[in-house]
């Protein structure tokens, strides 16, 4: 992976330089330069993410890594991992632990750690969500298999419709559960009414693709709110320059988690903030704000339309599924199948895309998880040296 | 599969146009055959081809009859399948014959579909309609079978009630209040030690569904795969088991908690959850998932890798849920009392490593495998860090108030009971403290590091006791009375030695350590005697100045006052160990009584019998009151 390659060499460079800094004892210029560089890199990476502008058509794919597509998220997580590695180098390496005990870090660091823990839970919720996307992909794949056959007959149409109805029910179920927090009501219909449905409702368990991995009270949007609530831009005259990188990294973390929650089915997303304040005057913030606005805009649209996550592939999948179900509802044998062929081909392409992208995405989310765990441990180690957390013997 | 007609499909003419080509070809063959330029071999070959072609042409001619026959067969099978559409009970419930009859009908349809699809005139209207009908019936049958599958699974899923009922009680239990001090001489290891209970049920693999049904489920799988409905089968089957495991978690009382929630949880509560988790992990991996994998193999095994893919699909989510709990515990605040639970978790997971490696041996399972290894390593790191932290905490333990009566400090008790408990995990700790971190070398129970006083753990434990000793030394400085300081040190070091000598720790600490520390507490005993008694004894000593009566009297009075004072104070001190108490008193007696006796014997005449306050025997009795922990006064009225 690209991210990890960069990171290794970068860390080396930083650490070598750090050592020099330490030996020179209090060379603040070097430190400021590091900070400058860190912010520049954040800006560069997020500009890169903003760059492939989606076409105004909106629903048509505008390239391999269109905004909010799987490929885009993989790029985003790569960027996160790079920023994170760099941040840690700035924050921890060669750092005098005593600084952590002084204001404002004595407040900022615990907040940072708290955000990290919340992010871990978000990562887990997302891993779970990606697992569900894979289920959806499988259902869509069944429809593709059925409708790719020629000639298309009643049997194929019913087969496709059954799979797509389950898919759409699951998508809607996600929404419903998100909005009303009800998960007990798991009755699903499979659009099989009239076809000896009586004994077939036993398949109802089938639409239970969704069982969240946390207690019912857990809410992704609340997590995001809590993570962003204490994001405060450091004032100019802070005694240590570290307040700024902590703020930058926190913003990046919150942004990434927010985007993931917005895009991927996730436990309880009602009230997800459409934006959180990032000051425009900071150079690195521009692309982040740009992305935030675009995604926030999409989210607002979503809340009206009621889809199941902003992930580009999922939005298209939902639309195509609805179209194909419509086709199925009006199907009479023999039928004109040219329009369908185009839809099926697009759905097939999405399925292939998901087949290739989802597992790596899931692994990357896990990598982010482990990275956050490791970084948290390293920061805790520094705090330990300060002695703030030294554990008493509990006799 | 579509191989029934597939064998000859490629050379079968498929439309009328081709038919003409065939006829033309036969004419050409005939013409060639009569040519004089053709060799005998070639002529024979041409004749062969001719007969071959003629046979094909006949088939085409017969096709109309075949279509009629196909229609008949389709109708027959369709009726069989439709009959079940209005029936709400499972097919299986009406007996195996009915079930196999149904499956046969599905096979028939599927065969007919394939033959219609590849038949030479499949593009004709009639054939198309037949094919469509066949597909519809097949779809109907597939939906039915999917529903049947889920119904059968739900009805026949084996429950494991008896296995987990027993540990409903173990949630907030035993080890939850790990107060090593209160249960002074009973090591907490007794309770937190790997529980042997439950092992009997972990050694066999369970059947997740009743064995009688497996062949039926497999036959559903076979027919659905044969009809190219493998995706539907796998989806339904996998999701069923995913849900089942979710439900099983519920039965095992594994709550789905966020990492944040777990990190904020009180240790007592978390400890209870860990107990449940440990049981669940063992049971889920060794019994449940082993059974599940076998079932997947039985049902889907012959279709190649699909069985392991489905198995991983069905178990990945729940496994991650279990692993995340472990992650949360591993990254929690490090506290010494957590060490045993962490070690226990580590050992349980290390013990399950091979099971997990084989359960998830496939490529798709590598995700879980890697996560599992990573968690073990993380727990190992946490164990190591917690252990090292403990050493530092002991060394830095603040000394504020002196222990009254010079007794054993709670820290000493805590540390000694703590390391006594650790011994249970000696092999694992040895491995971890030796810095063996590499996943490949994880062999926790291989005992490849012998447990002696040279092993890494022994080294660390000796450091720990020396930290303790230094800390106690600091604490002893809090005493204003330097005699009490020695009593305190003697008591504590004696306690340490005793704890080591009377337990398995003895192999780790070794004879050398015991000798060294025995000498240390004996040294403190000697020092005590010197500090407390040397001045008193010097009063009784004959140093040549004892000839004058007044001096003798004065000395005797001084001794008495001193004794009275010491008696008042030191009867309040406490030596908890009876043996040690006795030994020290004997030693005091030997010195003091002997000196007193000599003094009295020599000088009673000078001092005057009536001025002698007590006899040597009485003095000996007084000394027996020392170190009992309740301050007393010397009976001053006695022989005034």
PDB file of N, CA, C and O in Angstrom, chain A residues 37 41 63 66 77 81 87-88 102 109 121 123 126 136 148 161 169-170 184 260 264 287 297 316 324 329 340:
ATOM      1  N   UNK A  37       5.414  21.917   7.762  1.00  0.00           N
ATOM      2  CA  UNK A  37       5.448  20.811   6.811  1.00  0.00           C
ATOM      3  C   UNK A  37       4.246  19.892   7.017  1.00  0.00           C
ATOM      4  O   UNK A  37       3.601  19.446   6.059  1.00  0.00           O
ATOM      5  N   UNK A  41       1.400  19.109   4.274  1.00  0.00           N
ATOM      6  CA  UNK A  41       1.080  17.749   3.802  1.00  0.00           C
ATOM      7  C   UNK A  41      -0.403  17.438   3.953  1.00  0.00           C
ATOM      8  O   UNK A  41      -0.999  16.799   3.096  1.00  0.00           O
ATOM      9  N   UNK A  63     -15.438   8.807 -12.838  1.00  0.00           N
ATOM     10  CA  UNK A  63     -14.047   8.397 -12.754  1.00  0.00           C
ATOM     11  C   UNK A  63     -13.909   7.331 -11.697  1.00  0.00           C
ATOM     12  O   UNK A  63     -14.836   7.089 -10.931  1.00  0.00           O
ATOM     13  N   UNK A  66     -14.364   8.721  -7.854  1.00  0.00           N
ATOM     14  CA  UNK A  66     -15.318   9.808  -7.650  1.00  0.00           C
ATOM     15  C   UNK A  66     -15.566   9.992  -6.161  1.00  0.00           C
ATOM     16  O   UNK A  66     -15.425   9.048  -5.377  1.00  0.00           O
ATOM     17  N   UNK A  77      -8.639   7.037   3.518  1.00  0.00           N
ATOM     18  CA  UNK A  77      -8.041   6.335   4.654  1.00  0.00           C
ATOM     19  C   UNK A  77      -6.519   6.300   4.532  1.00  0.00           C
ATOM     20  O   UNK A  77      -5.808   6.402   5.537  1.00  0.00           O
ATOM     21  N   UNK A  81      -3.957   7.743   7.286  1.00  0.00           N
ATOM     22  CA  UNK A  81      -2.831   7.006   7.872  1.00  0.00           C
ATOM     23  C   UNK A  81      -1.530   7.792   7.738  1.00  0.00           C
ATOM     24  O   UNK A  81      -0.704   7.809   8.657  1.00  0.00           O
ATOM     25  N   UNK A  87       1.784  13.156  12.216  1.00  0.00           N
ATOM     26  CA  UNK A  87       1.348  13.832  13.444  1.00  0.00           C
ATOM     27  C   UNK A  87       2.053  13.239  14.657  1.00  0.00           C
ATOM     28  O   UNK A  87       2.549  13.947  15.519  1.00  0.00           O
ATOM     29  N   UNK A  88       2.091  11.928  14.683  1.00  0.00           N
ATOM     30  CA  UNK A  88       2.697  11.255  15.824  1.00  0.00           C
ATOM     31  C   UNK A  88       4.171  11.632  15.926  1.00  0.00           C
ATOM     32  O   UNK A  88       4.690  11.841  17.014  1.00  0.00           O
ATOM     33  N   UNK A 102       1.759  20.315  30.886  1.00  0.00           N
ATOM     34  CA  UNK A 102       1.495  21.756  30.997  1.00  0.00           C
ATOM     35  C   UNK A 102       0.327  22.154  30.111  1.00  0.00           C
ATOM     36  O   UNK A 102       0.017  21.493  29.131  1.00  0.00           O
ATOM     37  N   UNK A 109      -4.540  16.754  25.379  1.00  0.00           N
ATOM     38  CA  UNK A 109      -4.157  15.349  25.185  1.00  0.00           C
ATOM     39  C   UNK A 109      -5.251  14.392  25.667  1.00  0.00           C
ATOM     40  O   UNK A 109      -5.648  13.492  24.922  1.00  0.00           O
ATOM     41  N   UNK A 121     -14.642   2.888  18.200  1.00  0.00           N
ATOM     42  CA  UNK A 121     -15.998   2.343  18.099  1.00  0.00           C
ATOM     43  C   UNK A 121     -16.620   2.655  16.747  1.00  0.00           C
ATOM     44  O   UNK A 121     -17.331   1.820  16.185  1.00  0.00           O
ATOM     45  N   UNK A 123     -14.956   2.967  13.991  1.00  0.00           N
ATOM     46  CA  UNK A 123     -14.311   2.027  13.065  1.00  0.00           C
ATOM     47  C   UNK A 123     -15.020   0.674  13.104  1.00  0.00           C
ATOM     48  O   UNK A 123     -15.271   0.065  12.063  1.00  0.00           O
ATOM     49  N   UNK A 126     -18.251   0.799  11.389  1.00  0.00           N
ATOM     50  CA  UNK A 126     -18.060   0.866   9.945  1.00  0.00           C
ATOM     51  C   UNK A 126     -17.684  -0.512   9.382  1.00  0.00           C
ATOM     52  O   UNK A 126     -18.187  -0.940   8.344  1.00  0.00           O
ATOM     53  N   UNK A 136     -25.310  -6.840   0.615  1.00  0.00           N
ATOM     54  CA  UNK A 136     -26.116  -6.190  -0.414  1.00  0.00           C
ATOM     55  C   UNK A 136     -25.571  -6.518  -1.794  1.00  0.00           C
ATOM     56  O   UNK A 136     -26.309  -6.780  -2.730  1.00  0.00           O
ATOM     57  N   UNK A 148     -29.020 -11.531 -16.541  1.00  0.00           N
ATOM     58  CA  UNK A 148     -28.053 -11.615 -17.637  1.00  0.00           C
ATOM     59  C   UNK A 148     -28.404 -12.767 -18.573  1.00  0.00           C
ATOM     60  O   UNK A 148     -27.857 -12.880 -19.665  1.00  0.00           O
ATOM     61  N   UNK A 161     -36.220 -10.214  -8.823  1.00  0.00           N
ATOM     62  CA  UNK A 161     -37.060  -9.359  -8.000  1.00  0.00           C
ATOM     63  C   UNK A 161     -36.994  -9.758  -6.529  1.00  0.00           C
ATOM     64  O   UNK A 161     -36.923  -8.904  -5.642  1.00  0.00           O
ATOM     65  N   UNK A 169     -35.404  -3.881   0.928  1.00  0.00           N
ATOM     66  CA  UNK A 169     -35.977  -3.936   2.277  1.00  0.00           C
ATOM     67  C   UNK A 169     -34.881  -3.727   3.306  1.00  0.00           C
ATOM     68  O   UNK A 169     -35.049  -2.974   4.269  1.00  0.00           O
ATOM     69  N   UNK A 170     -33.769  -4.394   3.078  1.00  0.00           N
ATOM     70  CA  UNK A 170     -32.662  -4.252   4.015  1.00  0.00           C
ATOM     71  C   UNK A 170     -32.159  -2.813   4.039  1.00  0.00           C
ATOM     72  O   UNK A 170     -31.860  -2.266   5.096  1.00  0.00           O
ATOM     73  N   UNK A 184     -37.078  -4.197  16.794  1.00  0.00           N
ATOM     74  CA  UNK A 184     -37.867  -5.383  17.106  1.00  0.00           C
ATOM     75  C   UNK A 184     -38.745  -5.769  15.923  1.00  0.00           C
ATOM     76  O   UNK A 184     -39.016  -6.937  15.683  1.00  0.00           O
ATOM     77  N   UNK A 260     -17.149   8.608   6.876  1.00  0.00           N
ATOM     78  CA  UNK A 260     -17.444   7.167   6.873  1.00  0.00           C
ATOM     79  C   UNK A 260     -18.865   6.908   7.351  1.00  0.00           C
ATOM     80  O   UNK A 260     -19.610   6.128   6.747  1.00  0.00           O
ATOM     81  N   UNK A 264     -21.504   4.984   4.928  1.00  0.00           N
ATOM     82  CA  UNK A 264     -21.643   3.536   5.097  1.00  0.00           C
ATOM     83  C   UNK A 264     -22.695   3.249   6.166  1.00  0.00           C
ATOM     84  O   UNK A 264     -22.704   3.907   7.209  1.00  0.00           O
ATOM     85  N   UNK A 287      -9.231  22.635   1.677  1.00  0.00           N
ATOM     86  CA  UNK A 287      -9.775  21.432   1.031  1.00  0.00           C
ATOM     87  C   UNK A 287     -10.708  20.644   1.953  1.00  0.00           C
ATOM     88  O   UNK A 287     -11.680  20.039   1.483  1.00  0.00           O
ATOM     89  N   UNK A 297     -23.771  18.625   1.791  1.00  0.00           N
ATOM     90  CA  UNK A 297     -24.827  18.877   0.819  1.00  0.00           C
ATOM     91  C   UNK A 297     -25.523  17.558   0.456  1.00  0.00           C
ATOM     92  O   UNK A 297     -26.743  17.449   0.468  1.00  0.00           O
ATOM     93  N   UNK A 316     -26.107   4.298  -6.282  1.00  0.00           N
ATOM     94  CA  UNK A 316     -26.430   3.823  -7.626  1.00  0.00           C
ATOM     95  C   UNK A 316     -27.106   2.463  -7.567  1.00  0.00           C
ATOM     96  O   UNK A 316     -28.035   2.173  -8.313  1.00  0.00           O
ATOM     97  N   UNK A 324     -35.022  -1.806 -11.577  1.00  0.00           N
ATOM     98  CA  UNK A 324     -35.200  -3.196 -12.001  1.00  0.00           C
ATOM     99  C   UNK A 324     -36.443  -3.820 -11.380  1.00  0.00           C
ATOM    100  O   UNK A 324     -37.113  -4.637 -12.013  1.00  0.00           O
ATOM    101  N   UNK A 329     -41.996  -5.558 -12.055  1.00  0.00           N
ATOM    102  CA  UNK A 329     -43.426  -5.433 -11.771  1.00  0.00           C
ATOM    103  C   UNK A 329     -44.252  -5.354 -13.054  1.00  0.00           C
ATOM    104  O   UNK A 329     -45.358  -5.868 -13.115  1.00  0.00           O
ATOM    105  N   UNK A 340     -33.196  -2.888 -19.930  1.00  0.00           N
ATOM    106  CA  UNK A 340     -32.794  -3.690 -18.786  1.00  0.00           C
ATOM    107  C   UNK A 340     -31.328  -4.079 -18.906  1.00  0.00           C
ATOM    108  O   UNK A 340     -30.572  -3.984 -17.940  1.00  0.00           O
TER     109      UNK A 340
END
